[in-house]
PDB file of C-alpha atoms in Angstrom:
ATOM      1  CA  LYS A   1      99.116 162.944  86.272  1.00 46.00           C
ATOM      2  CA  PHE A   2     101.249 159.737  85.813  1.00 41.00           C
ATOM      3  CA  LEU A   3     100.597 159.128  89.602  1.00 43.00           C
ATOM      4  CA  LEU A   4      96.949 159.733  89.365  1.00 44.00           C
ATOM      5  CA  GLY A   5      96.566 157.449  86.287  1.00 44.00           C
ATOM      6  CA  LEU A   6      98.622 154.668  87.942  1.00 38.00           C
ATOM      7  CA  GLN A   7      96.445 154.796  91.180  1.00 46.00           C
ATOM      8  CA  PHE A   8      93.367 154.642  88.918  1.00 40.00           C
ATOM      9  CA  PHE A   9      94.742 151.566  87.007  1.00 37.00           C
ATOM     10  CA  LEU A  10      95.554 149.757  90.185  1.00 38.00           C
ATOM     11  CA  SER A  11      92.213 150.462  91.779  1.00 42.00           C
ATOM     12  CA  ALA A  12      90.363 149.484  88.836  1.00 42.00           C
ATOM     13  CA  ARG A  13      92.053 146.097  88.865  1.00 42.00           C
ATOM     14  CA  PRO A  14      90.517 143.237  90.754  1.00 46.00           C
ATOM     15  CA  LEU A  15      91.960 142.392  94.050  1.00 51.00           C
ATOM     16  CA  MET A  16      94.023 139.365  93.975  1.00 57.00           C
ATOM     17  CA  THR A  17      93.579 137.296  96.930  1.00 74.00           C
ATOM     18  CA  GLY A  18      94.979 133.892  95.600  1.00 90.00           C
ATOM     19  CA  VAL A  19      97.398 132.258  93.350  1.00 94.00           C
ATOM     20  CA  LEU A  20      97.022 129.772  90.649  1.00 97.00           C
ATOM     21  CA  VAL A  21      99.697 127.179  90.054  1.00 97.00           C
ATOM     22  CA  ARG A  22      99.380 124.942  86.905  1.00 97.00           C
ATOM     23  CA  ASN A  23     101.920 121.961  86.756  1.00 96.00           C
ATOM     24  CA  GLY A  24     104.259 123.758  89.224  1.00 94.00           C
ATOM     25  CA  ALA A  25     104.234 127.091  87.147  1.00 96.00           C
ATOM     26  CA  VAL A  26     102.425 130.331  88.408  1.00 94.00           C
ATOM     27  CA  GLU A  27      99.915 131.421  86.052  1.00 92.00           C
ATOM     28  CA  LEU A  28      97.941 134.842  86.000  1.00 86.00           C
ATOM     29  CA  CYS A  29      94.510 134.483  87.382  1.00 90.00           C
ATOM     30  CA  GLU A  30      92.322 137.385  88.481  1.00 89.00           C
ATOM     31  CA  LEU A  31      89.202 135.306  89.402  1.00 93.00           C
ATOM     32  CA  SER A  32      87.913 134.070  92.528  1.00 93.00           C
ATOM     33  CA  SER A  33      88.683 130.318  93.270  1.00 94.00           C
ATOM     34  CA  LYS A  34      84.771 129.648  92.622  1.00 93.00           C
ATOM     35  CA  ALA A  35      84.905 131.449  89.340  1.00 95.00           C
ATOM     36  CA  TRP A  36      88.103 130.085  88.256  1.00 96.00           C
ATOM     37  CA  LEU A  37      86.797 126.486  88.969  1.00 96.00           C
ATOM     38  CA  LYS A  38      83.522 127.199  87.169  1.00 95.00           C
ATOM     39  CA  ASN A  39      85.516 128.211  83.926  1.00 95.00           C
ATOM     40  CA  ALA A  40      88.393 125.544  84.252  1.00 96.00           C
ATOM     41  CA  PRO A  41      88.506 122.355  82.160  1.00 95.00           C
ATOM     42  CA  ARG A  42      86.362 119.616  83.589  1.00 95.00           C
ATOM     43  CA  GLY A  43      88.229 117.289  85.926  1.00 97.00           C
ATOM     44  CA  ALA A  44      88.206 115.887  89.438  1.00 97.00           C
ATOM     45  CA  TYR A  45      89.050 118.302  92.297  1.00 98.00           C
ATOM     46  CA  THR A  46      89.217 118.559  95.908  1.00 97.00           C
ATOM     47  CA  THR A  47      89.244 121.407  98.360  1.00 97.00           C
ATOM     48  CA  ALA A  48      91.447 121.429 101.482  1.00 97.00           C
ATOM     49  CA  ARG A  49      92.291 123.599 104.404  1.00 96.00           C
ATOM     50  CA  THR A  50      95.718 123.979 105.927  1.00 94.00           C
ATOM     51  CA  TYR A  51      96.459 124.124 109.603  1.00 92.00           C
ATOM     52  CA  GLY A  52      99.445 126.668 110.103  1.00 86.00           C
ATOM     53  CA  PRO A  53     101.738 127.584 106.993  1.00 82.00           C
ATOM     54  CA  ARG A  54     102.761 123.958 106.267  1.00 87.00           C
ATOM     55  CA  SER A  55     100.094 121.243 107.289  1.00 94.00           C
ATOM     56  CA  VAL A  56      96.944 120.273 105.475  1.00 96.00           C
ATOM     57  CA  PHE A  57      93.933 118.840 107.271  1.00 97.00           C
ATOM     58  CA  GLU A  58      93.179 115.011 106.345  1.00 97.00           C
ATOM     59  CA  TRP A  59      95.769 115.129 103.528  1.00 97.00           C
ATOM     60  CA  GLY A  60      95.772 111.386 103.033  1.00 97.00           C
ATOM     61  CA  PHE A  61      92.057 111.581 102.684  1.00 97.00           C
ATOM     62  CA  HIS A  62      92.260 114.157 100.024  1.00 97.00           C
ATOM     63  CA  VAL A  63      94.787 112.092  97.865  1.00 98.00           C
ATOM     64  CA  GLU A  64      92.579 108.877  98.264  1.00 97.00           C
ATOM     65  CA  ARG A  65      89.471 110.743  97.196  1.00 96.00           C
ATOM     66  CA  MET A  66      90.826 112.384  94.322  1.00 97.00           C
ATOM     67  CA  ALA A  67      92.118 109.102  92.788  1.00 97.00           C
ATOM     68  CA  THR A  68      88.693 107.520  93.543  1.00 96.00           C
ATOM     69  CA  SER A  69      86.864 110.357  91.946  1.00 96.00           C
ATOM     70  CA  ILE A  70      88.904 110.206  88.715  1.00 96.00           C
ATOM     71  CA  ARG A  71      88.231 106.249  88.449  1.00 95.00           C
ATOM     72  CA  ALA A  72      84.690 106.953  89.025  1.00 94.00           C
ATOM     73  CA  MET A  73      84.725 109.594  86.198  1.00 94.00           C
ATOM     74  CA  SER A  74      86.944 107.702  83.645  1.00 91.00           C
ATOM     75  CA  ALA A  75      88.002 104.291  83.056  1.00 85.00           C
ATOM     76  CA  SER A  76      90.675 105.506  80.626  1.00 86.00           C
ATOM     77  CA  ALA A  77      92.482 108.100  82.904  1.00 90.00           C
ATOM     78  CA  PRO A  78      96.383 108.042  83.067  1.00 91.00           C
ATOM     79  CA  ALA A  79      97.656 105.567  85.530  1.00 90.00           C
ATOM     80  CA  ALA A  80      99.686 108.228  87.180  1.00 93.00           C
ATOM     81  CA  ILE A  81      96.505 109.966  88.648  1.00 95.00           C
ATOM     82  CA  ILE A  82      94.348 106.856  89.600  1.00 95.00           C
ATOM     83  CA  ASP A  83      96.917 105.242  91.760  1.00 95.00           C
ATOM     84  CA  PRO A  84      97.183 107.216  95.140  1.00 96.00           C
ATOM     85  CA  GLN A  85     100.726 106.083  95.734  1.00 96.00           C
ATOM     86  CA  GLN A  86     101.875 107.794  92.385  1.00 96.00           C
ATOM     87  CA  LEU A  87      99.414 110.649  92.808  1.00 97.00           C
ATOM     88  CA  ALA A  88     100.387 111.796  96.333  1.00 97.00           C
ATOM     89  CA  PRO A  89     103.887 113.094  95.694  1.00 96.00           C
ATOM     90  CA  ARG A  90     102.595 115.053  92.607  1.00 96.00           C
ATOM     91  CA  MET A  91      99.771 116.596  94.487  1.00 97.00           C
ATOM     92  CA  LYS A  92     102.053 117.419  97.441  1.00 96.00           C
ATOM     93  CA  HIS A  93     104.453 119.087  95.227  1.00 95.00           C
ATOM     94  CA  GLU A  94     101.836 121.299  93.506  1.00 96.00           C
ATOM     95  CA  CYS A  95     100.115 122.396  96.754  1.00 96.00           C
ATOM     96  CA  ALA A  96     103.426 123.112  98.212  1.00 94.00           C
ATOM     97  CA  ALA A  97     104.312 125.440  95.378  1.00 94.00           C
ATOM     98  CA  ALA A  98     100.985 127.281  95.675  1.00 94.00           C
ATOM     99  CA  MET A  99     101.266 127.775  99.373  1.00 92.00           C
ATOM    100  CA  ARG A 100     104.951 129.036  98.925  1.00 90.00           C
ATOM    101  CA  GLU A 101     103.737 131.432  96.233  1.00 91.00           C
ATOM    102  CA  LEU A 102     100.922 132.729  98.446  1.00 89.00           C
ATOM    103  CA  SER A 103     103.377 133.228 101.199  1.00 87.00           C
ATOM    104  CA  GLN A 104     105.904 135.121  98.985  1.00 87.00           C
ATOM    105  CA  ARG A 105     103.127 137.461  97.944  1.00 85.00           C
ATOM    106  CA  GLY A 106     102.415 138.326 101.627  1.00 81.00           C
ATOM    107  CA  LEU A 107      98.860 136.877 101.159  1.00 75.00           C
ATOM    108  CA  ALA A 108      99.168 133.850 103.546  1.00 67.00           C
ATOM    109  CA  PRO A 109      97.565 134.032 106.840  1.00 74.00           C
ATOM    110  CA  GLU A 110      97.460 131.273 109.471  1.00 80.00           C
ATOM    111  CA  HIS A 111      95.222 128.999 107.661  1.00 89.00           C
ATOM    112  CA  GLN A 112      94.833 128.713 103.738  1.00 93.00           C
ATOM    113  CA  ARG A 113      92.202 127.055 101.410  1.00 95.00           C
ATOM    114  CA  LEU A 114      93.538 124.793  98.649  1.00 97.00           C
ATOM    115  CA  THR A 115      91.559 123.817  95.476  1.00 98.00           C
ATOM    116  CA  VAL A 116      93.265 121.110  93.573  1.00 98.00           C
ATOM    117  CA  LEU A 117      91.772 120.100  90.073  1.00 98.00           C
ATOM    118  CA  ILE A 118      93.122 117.413  87.891  1.00 98.00           C
ATOM    119  CA  ALA A 119      92.038 117.239  84.170  1.00 96.00           C
ATOM    120  CA  TRP A 120      93.181 114.681  81.811  1.00 94.00           C
ATOM    121  CA  GLY A 121      93.052 114.129  78.084  1.00 79.00           C
ATOM    122  CA  ASP A 122      93.839 111.162  75.789  1.00 65.00           C
ATOM    123  CA  GLN A 123      94.965 108.173  77.816  1.00 60.00           C
ATOM    124  CA  SER A 124      97.378 106.996  75.024  1.00 55.00           C
ATOM    125  CA  GLN A 125      99.266 110.161  75.661  1.00 68.00           C
ATOM    126  CA  GLY A 126      99.142 109.939  79.400  1.00 76.00           C
ATOM    127  CA  GLU A 127      98.512 113.727  79.611  1.00 88.00           C
ATOM    128  CA  PHE A 128      96.901 115.450  82.596  1.00 94.00           C
ATOM    129  CA  ASP A 129      97.298 118.800  84.243  1.00 96.00           C
ATOM    130  CA  VAL A 130      97.343 119.523  87.993  1.00 97.00           C
ATOM    131  CA  TYR A 131      95.871 123.048  88.957  1.00 98.00           C
ATOM    132  CA  THR A 132      96.110 124.406  92.422  1.00 98.00           C
ATOM    133  CA  TYR A 133      94.348 127.542  93.744  1.00 97.00           C
ATOM    134  CA  ALA A 134      95.713 128.708  97.028  1.00 95.00           C
ATOM    135  CA  GLU A 135      93.924 131.525  99.019  1.00 94.00           C
ATOM    136  CA  PRO A 136      93.362 132.756 102.651  1.00 92.00           C
ATOM    137  CA  LEU A 137      90.751 130.544 104.366  1.00 92.00           C
ATOM    138  CA  PRO A 138      87.623 132.506 104.726  1.00 91.00           C
ATOM    139  CA  PRO A 139      86.259 132.915 108.291  1.00 93.00           C
ATOM    140  CA  LEU A 140      83.336 130.707 109.415  1.00 94.00           C
ATOM    141  CA  PRO A 141      80.095 131.846 108.569  1.00 96.00           C
ATOM    142  CA  ALA A 142      78.312 133.873 111.208  1.00 95.00           C
ATOM    143  CA  PRO A 143      74.632 132.828 112.821  1.00 96.00           C
ATOM    144  CA  PRO A 144      71.950 132.634 111.881  1.00 97.00           C
ATOM    145  CA  ILE A 145      72.820 129.671 109.418  1.00 98.00           C
ATOM    146  CA  ILE A 146      69.888 128.957 107.239  1.00 98.00           C
ATOM    147  CA  VAL A 147      69.713 126.141 104.741  1.00 98.00           C
ATOM    148  CA  GLU A 148      67.137 125.605 101.967  1.00 98.00           C
ATOM    149  CA  VAL A 149      65.916 122.161 100.867  1.00 98.00           C
ATOM    150  CA  ARG A 150      65.863 122.186  97.158  1.00 96.00           C
ATOM    151  CA  GLY A 151      67.153 120.168  94.131  1.00 94.00           C
ATOM    152  CA  ALA A 152      67.715 116.315  93.469  1.00 93.00           C
ATOM    153  CA  PRO A 153      70.691 114.171  94.414  1.00 93.00           C
ATOM    154  CA  ARG A 154      73.793 114.292  92.274  1.00 91.00           C
ATOM    155  CA  VAL A 155      74.003 111.732  89.445  1.00 88.00           C
ATOM    156  CA  ASN A 156      77.446 110.460  90.427  1.00 90.00           C
ATOM    157  CA  PRO A 157      78.126 111.289  94.141  1.00 89.00           C
ATOM    158  CA  LEU A 158      81.222 109.201  94.481  1.00 88.00           C
ATOM    159  CA  ALA A 159      82.996 111.496  92.215  1.00 94.00           C
ATOM    160  CA  LYS A 160      84.023 115.045  93.094  1.00 96.00           C
ATOM    161  CA  ASP A 161      83.498 116.276  89.508  1.00 96.00           C
ATOM    162  CA  SER A 162      84.033 119.875  88.604  1.00 96.00           C
ATOM    163  CA  GLU A 163      81.075 119.661  86.204  1.00 96.00           C
ATOM    164  CA  TRP A 164      78.815 119.726  89.382  1.00 95.00           C
ATOM    165  CA  VAL A 165      80.220 123.176  90.144  1.00 94.00           C
ATOM    166  CA  ARG A 166      78.248 124.344  86.813  1.00 95.00           C
ATOM    167  CA  ALA A 167      75.244 122.092  87.130  1.00 94.00           C
ATOM    168  CA  ARG A 168      74.356 123.289  90.597  1.00 95.00           C
ATOM    169  CA  ASP A 169      74.315 126.962  89.410  1.00 94.00           C
ATOM    170  CA  PRO A 170      70.427 126.972  88.832  1.00 94.00           C
ATOM    171  CA  LEU A 171      69.763 125.905  92.299  1.00 94.00           C
ATOM    172  CA  LEU A 172      72.223 128.402  93.690  1.00 95.00           C
ATOM    173  CA  GLN A 173      70.452 131.334  91.795  1.00 95.00           C
ATOM    174  CA  LEU A 174      67.299 130.422  93.589  1.00 96.00           C
ATOM    175  CA  LYS A 175      68.517 130.543  97.027  1.00 95.00           C
ATOM    176  CA  ALA A 176      67.966 133.611  99.359  1.00 96.00           C
ATOM    177  CA  PRO A 177      70.751 135.835  99.875  1.00 96.00           C
ATOM    178  CA  ASN A 178      71.165 134.809 103.589  1.00 96.00           C
ATOM    179  CA  CYS A 179      70.935 131.249 102.791  1.00 98.00           C
ATOM    180  CA  GLU A 180      74.219 129.425 103.628  1.00 98.00           C
ATOM    181  CA  GLU A 181      73.534 126.253 101.634  1.00 98.00           C
ATOM    182  CA  ILE A 182      70.994 124.202  99.847  1.00 98.00           C
ATOM    183  CA  ILE A 183      70.295 120.558 100.835  1.00 98.00           C
ATOM    184  CA  LEU A 184      69.460 117.978  98.201  1.00 97.00           C
ATOM    185  CA  ALA A 185      66.479 115.734  98.520  1.00 96.00           C
ATOM    186  CA  GLY A 186      65.499 112.524  97.169  1.00 94.00           C
ATOM    187  CA  GLU A 187      62.094 111.677  95.955  1.00 92.00           C
ATOM    188  CA  ASP A 188      61.369 109.927  99.139  1.00 95.00           C
ATOM    189  CA  GLY A 189      62.326 112.926 101.182  1.00 96.00           C
ATOM    190  CA  ALA A 190      65.821 111.717 102.335  1.00 97.00           C
ATOM    191  CA  LEU A 191      68.152 114.734 102.752  1.00 98.00           C
ATOM    192  CA  LEU A 192      71.391 113.237 101.402  1.00 96.00           C
ATOM    193  CA  GLU A 193      73.915 116.038 101.220  1.00 97.00           C
ATOM    194  CA  GLY A 194      74.303 119.888 100.542  1.00 97.00           C
ATOM    195  CA  ALA A 195      75.494 121.285  97.281  1.00 96.00           C
ATOM    196  CA  SER A 196      79.066 121.456  98.827  1.00 96.00           C
ATOM    197  CA  THR A 197      78.622 120.003 102.181  1.00 98.00           C
ATOM    198  CA  ASN A 198      77.541 116.892 104.215  1.00 98.00           C
ATOM    199  CA  PHE A 199      74.372 116.999 106.190  1.00 98.00           C
ATOM    200  CA  TYR A 200      73.314 115.777 109.512  1.00 98.00           C
ATOM    201  CA  ALA A 201      70.396 115.837 111.817  1.00 98.00           C
ATOM    202  CA  VAL A 202      70.338 115.348 115.673  1.00 98.00           C
ATOM    203  CA  VAL A 203      67.240 113.177 116.695  1.00 97.00           C
ATOM    204  CA  GLY A 204      67.069 112.814 120.415  1.00 95.00           C
ATOM    205  CA  ASP A 205      70.714 111.923 121.429  1.00 95.00           C
ATOM    206  CA  THR A 206      71.491 110.314 118.085  1.00 98.00           C
ATOM    207  CA  LEU A 207      73.222 111.780 114.920  1.00 98.00           C
ATOM    208  CA  TYR A 208      71.793 110.792 111.608  1.00 98.00           C
ATOM    209  CA  THR A 209      73.815 111.212 108.330  1.00 98.00           C
ATOM    210  CA  ALA A 210      73.578 109.310 105.023  1.00 97.00           C
ATOM    211  CA  GLY A 211      75.810 106.255 104.803  1.00 96.00           C
ATOM    212  CA  GLU A 212      75.630 105.824 101.039  1.00 93.00           C
ATOM    213  CA  GLY A 213      74.758 107.949  97.985  1.00 92.00           C
ATOM    214  CA  VAL A 214      76.904 110.995  98.941  1.00 94.00           C
ATOM    215  CA  LEU A 215      80.437 112.301  98.602  1.00 93.00           C
ATOM    216  CA  MET A 216      82.360 111.410 101.889  1.00 94.00           C
ATOM    217  CA  GLY A 217      83.973 114.670 103.232  1.00 96.00           C
ATOM    218  CA  THR A 218      87.021 115.087 105.269  1.00 97.00           C
ATOM    219  CA  VAL A 219      85.144 116.783 107.907  1.00 98.00           C
ATOM    220  CA  ARG A 220      82.494 114.170 108.008  1.00 98.00           C
ATOM    221  CA  LYS A 221      85.276 111.522 108.567  1.00 97.00           C
ATOM    222  CA  LEU A 222      86.255 113.539 111.489  1.00 98.00           C
ATOM    223  CA  VAL A 223      82.595 113.780 112.860  1.00 98.00           C
ATOM    224  CA  LEU A 224      82.196 110.101 112.879  1.00 98.00           C
ATOM    225  CA  GLU A 225      85.616 109.630 114.598  1.00 98.00           C
ATOM    226  CA  VAL A 226      84.640 112.060 117.411  1.00 98.00           C
ATOM    227  CA  CYS A 227      81.176 110.458 117.868  1.00 98.00           C
ATOM    228  CA  ALA A 228      82.838 107.108 118.167  1.00 98.00           C
ATOM    229  CA  ARG A 229      85.270 108.437 120.745  1.00 98.00           C
ATOM    230  CA  GLU A 230      82.675 110.299 122.736  1.00 98.00           C
ATOM    231  CA  GLY A 231      80.103 107.627 122.666  1.00 98.00           C
ATOM    232  CA  VAL A 232      77.535 109.505 120.542  1.00 98.00           C
ATOM    233  CA  PRO A 233      75.029 107.160 118.764  1.00 98.00           C
ATOM    234  CA  VAL A 234      75.278 107.435 114.907  1.00 98.00           C
ATOM    235  CA  VAL A 235      72.809 106.084 112.355  1.00 98.00           C
ATOM    236  CA  LEU A 236      74.240 105.965 108.854  1.00 98.00           C
ATOM    237  CA  GLU A 237      70.800 106.970 107.305  1.00 97.00           C
ATOM    238  CA  ALA A 238      69.815 110.002 105.553  1.00 98.00           C
ATOM    239  CA  PRO A 239      67.577 112.238 107.751  1.00 98.00           C
ATOM    240  CA  ASN A 240      64.175 112.384 106.149  1.00 98.00           C
ATOM    241  CA  LEU A 241      62.259 115.607 105.567  1.00 97.00           C
ATOM    242  CA  ALA A 242      59.046 113.943 106.935  1.00 97.00           C
ATOM    243  CA  THR A 243      60.453 113.688 110.564  1.00 97.00           C
ATOM    244  CA  LEU A 244      61.610 117.340 110.431  1.00 98.00           C
ATOM    245  CA  SER A 245      59.531 118.313 113.336  1.00 96.00           C
ATOM    246  CA  SER A 246      61.131 115.764 115.553  1.00 97.00           C
ATOM    247  CA  TRP A 247      64.724 116.998 115.087  1.00 98.00           C
ATOM    248  CA  GLN A 248      66.710 118.682 117.950  1.00 97.00           C
ATOM    249  CA  GLY A 249      69.343 120.014 115.611  1.00 98.00           C
ATOM    250  CA  ALA A 250      70.962 120.036 112.086  1.00 98.00           C
ATOM    251  CA  MET A 251      74.489 120.649 110.830  1.00 98.00           C
ATOM    252  CA  VAL A 252      76.506 120.843 107.568  1.00 98.00           C
ATOM    253  CA  SER A 253      80.078 120.279 107.286  1.00 98.00           C
ATOM    254  CA  SER A 254      82.778 121.104 104.749  1.00 97.00           C
ATOM    255  CA  THR A 255      86.390 122.259 104.446  1.00 94.00           C
ATOM    256  CA  SER A 256      85.684 125.820 104.995  1.00 94.00           C
ATOM    257  CA  ARG A 257      82.846 125.558 107.428  1.00 97.00           C
ATOM    258  CA  LEU A 258      84.045 122.570 109.571  1.00 97.00           C
ATOM    259  CA  LEU A 259      80.902 121.264 111.395  1.00 98.00           C
ATOM    260  CA  LEU A 260      78.420 124.049 111.528  1.00 98.00           C
ATOM    261  CA  PRO A 261      75.125 123.995 113.425  1.00 98.00           C
ATOM    262  CA  VAL A 262      72.189 125.238 111.517  1.00 98.00           C
ATOM    263  CA  ASN A 263      69.675 127.709 112.903  1.00 98.00           C
ATOM    264  CA  GLU A 264      66.829 127.261 110.428  1.00 98.00           C
ATOM    265  CA  VAL A 265      65.853 124.692 107.806  1.00 98.00           C
ATOM    266  CA  VAL A 266      63.577 126.186 105.162  1.00 98.00           C
ATOM    267  CA  VAL A 267      61.525 124.042 102.709  1.00 97.00           C
ATOM    268  CA  PRO A 268      60.693 126.561  99.693  1.00 97.00           C
ATOM    269  CA  LYS A 269      58.057 125.446  96.908  1.00 95.00           C
ATOM    270  CA  PRO A 270      59.977 123.773  94.013  1.00 91.00           C
ATOM    271  CA  ASP A 271      61.639 126.174  91.477  1.00 92.00           C
ATOM    272  CA  HIS A 272      60.588 129.186  93.724  1.00 95.00           C
ATOM    273  CA  ARG A 273      62.416 131.544  95.974  1.00 96.00           C
ATOM    274  CA  ALA A 274      61.760 131.086  99.692  1.00 96.00           C
ATOM    275  CA  ASP A 275      58.932 133.138 101.284  1.00 95.00           C
ATOM    276  CA  GLU A 276      57.345 133.378 104.706  1.00 93.00           C
ATOM    277  CA  GLN A 277      54.615 130.755 103.859  1.00 94.00           C
ATOM    278  CA  ASP A 278      57.253 128.102 103.410  1.00 96.00           C
ATOM    279  CA  ARG A 279      57.696 125.235 105.877  1.00 96.00           C
ATOM    280  CA  ARG A 280      60.487 126.127 108.531  1.00 96.00           C
ATOM    281  CA  MET A 281      62.024 124.531 111.393  1.00 98.00           C
ATOM    282  CA  GLN A 282      64.321 126.569 113.777  1.00 98.00           C
ATOM    283  CA  PHE A 283      67.003 125.393 116.156  1.00 98.00           C
ATOM    284  CA  ASP A 284      68.895 126.870 119.233  1.00 96.00           C
ATOM    285  CA  THR A 285      72.556 126.419 118.369  1.00 96.00           C
ATOM    286  CA  SER A 286      73.887 127.875 121.629  1.00 94.00           C
ATOM    287  CA  CYS A 287      73.759 124.540 123.396  1.00 93.00           C
ATOM    288  CA  GLY A 288      72.962 120.993 122.707  1.00 95.00           C
ATOM    289  CA  LEU A 289      74.555 117.978 120.867  1.00 97.00           C
ATOM    290  CA  ALA A 290      75.018 120.074 117.605  1.00 98.00           C
ATOM    291  CA  ARG A 291      77.119 122.675 119.344  1.00 97.00           C
ATOM    292  CA  GLN A 292      79.129 120.157 121.536  1.00 98.00           C
ATOM    293  CA  LEU A 293      79.937 118.188 118.281  1.00 98.00           C
ATOM    294  CA  ALA A 294      80.988 121.384 116.397  1.00 98.00           C
ATOM    295  CA  ASP A 295      83.241 122.355 119.346  1.00 98.00           C
ATOM    296  CA  TRP A 296      84.914 118.928 119.454  1.00 98.00           C
ATOM    297  CA  VAL A 297      85.475 118.726 115.865  1.00 98.00           C
ATOM    298  CA  ALA A 298      87.224 122.259 115.751  1.00 97.00           C
ATOM    299  CA  LYS A 299      89.585 121.218 118.453  1.00 97.00           C
ATOM    300  CA  GLU A 300      90.705 118.052 116.410  1.00 97.00           C
ATOM    301  CA  VAL A 301      91.807 119.768 113.190  1.00 96.00           C
ATOM    302  CA  GLU A 302      95.494 120.178 114.193  1.00 95.00           C
ATOM    303  CA  ALA A 303      95.985 116.643 115.349  1.00 96.00           C
ATOM    304  CA  ASN A 304      94.465 115.495 111.934  1.00 97.00           C
ATOM    305  CA  SER A 305      96.726 117.623 109.791  1.00 96.00           C
ATOM    306  CA  GLU A 306     100.022 116.409 108.031  1.00 95.00           C
ATOM    307  CA  VAL A 307     102.933 118.440 107.191  1.00 93.00           C
ATOM    308  CA  LEU A 308     103.518 118.806 103.628  1.00 88.00           C
ATOM    309  CA  GLU A 309     107.148 120.124 103.612  1.00 73.00           C
ATOM    310  CA  ALA A 310     109.512 121.170 106.542  1.00 54.00           C
ATOM    311  CA  ARG A 311     109.845 124.552 104.945  1.00 59.00           C
ATOM    312  CA  LEU A 312     107.796 126.171 102.084  1.00 53.00           C
TER     313      LEU A 312
END
């Protein structure tokens, strides 16, 4: 009876797939990273991917963007978290601790996803907390990749503010179950970015992506570097919904997705779920510039990763 009761107790508990570290100490957390972030204190955050057990993709970019986000959110945040030089060793210590704990629990695959949140209080006290949630990196989404155009651009796109995780919920609740991402549109039809991604369109042999009014992602940085190296023309201008029928392809990028070619863009009616009457544009993602760029970017992740510690 005891063994049966224990088995029932263990099976009834949520499956823990990640670990949470706060200021260097492991904390009990049975929520997914998304649920945890939605319920965590408001602050600036970033989501990184590792390459292997010790390296983090575009580590320096994450540190710089975290400091930039905090400055954009508050003029009175502690100096220790708005100066990248001071912030870098603290973030490195916290991420290494989370990665080490994940490994010790036998949950660490080859690649991990790290969500770092920094929340601060009274400037006069200089108080702030650093949270790091480490978990196995999920596999790339499988085709068909469908995106829906809905919602307005974020108010403060320069800051990766955790409040956006809560604010975007109504939009995410409307999207279809098979929809990978929602794309935010300006009043003029400019498609600036996704709810958690950067957005791109291929028009002819040219890549279009917003050059301002968006949060610049780590993968976006690599995409632009690859385009420069390979001689792919880039226009730093948001693709416009009015020209959708002239596109040869579309893509989204993020930490977990890398550069992901889109199979279908759907334009639902405002505040309604998508249906068969909605405007749609489909793309062949098996070839073309979108596929070539996605393959090039995937091959560059290791070269653009930085070792956090020689040993974890």
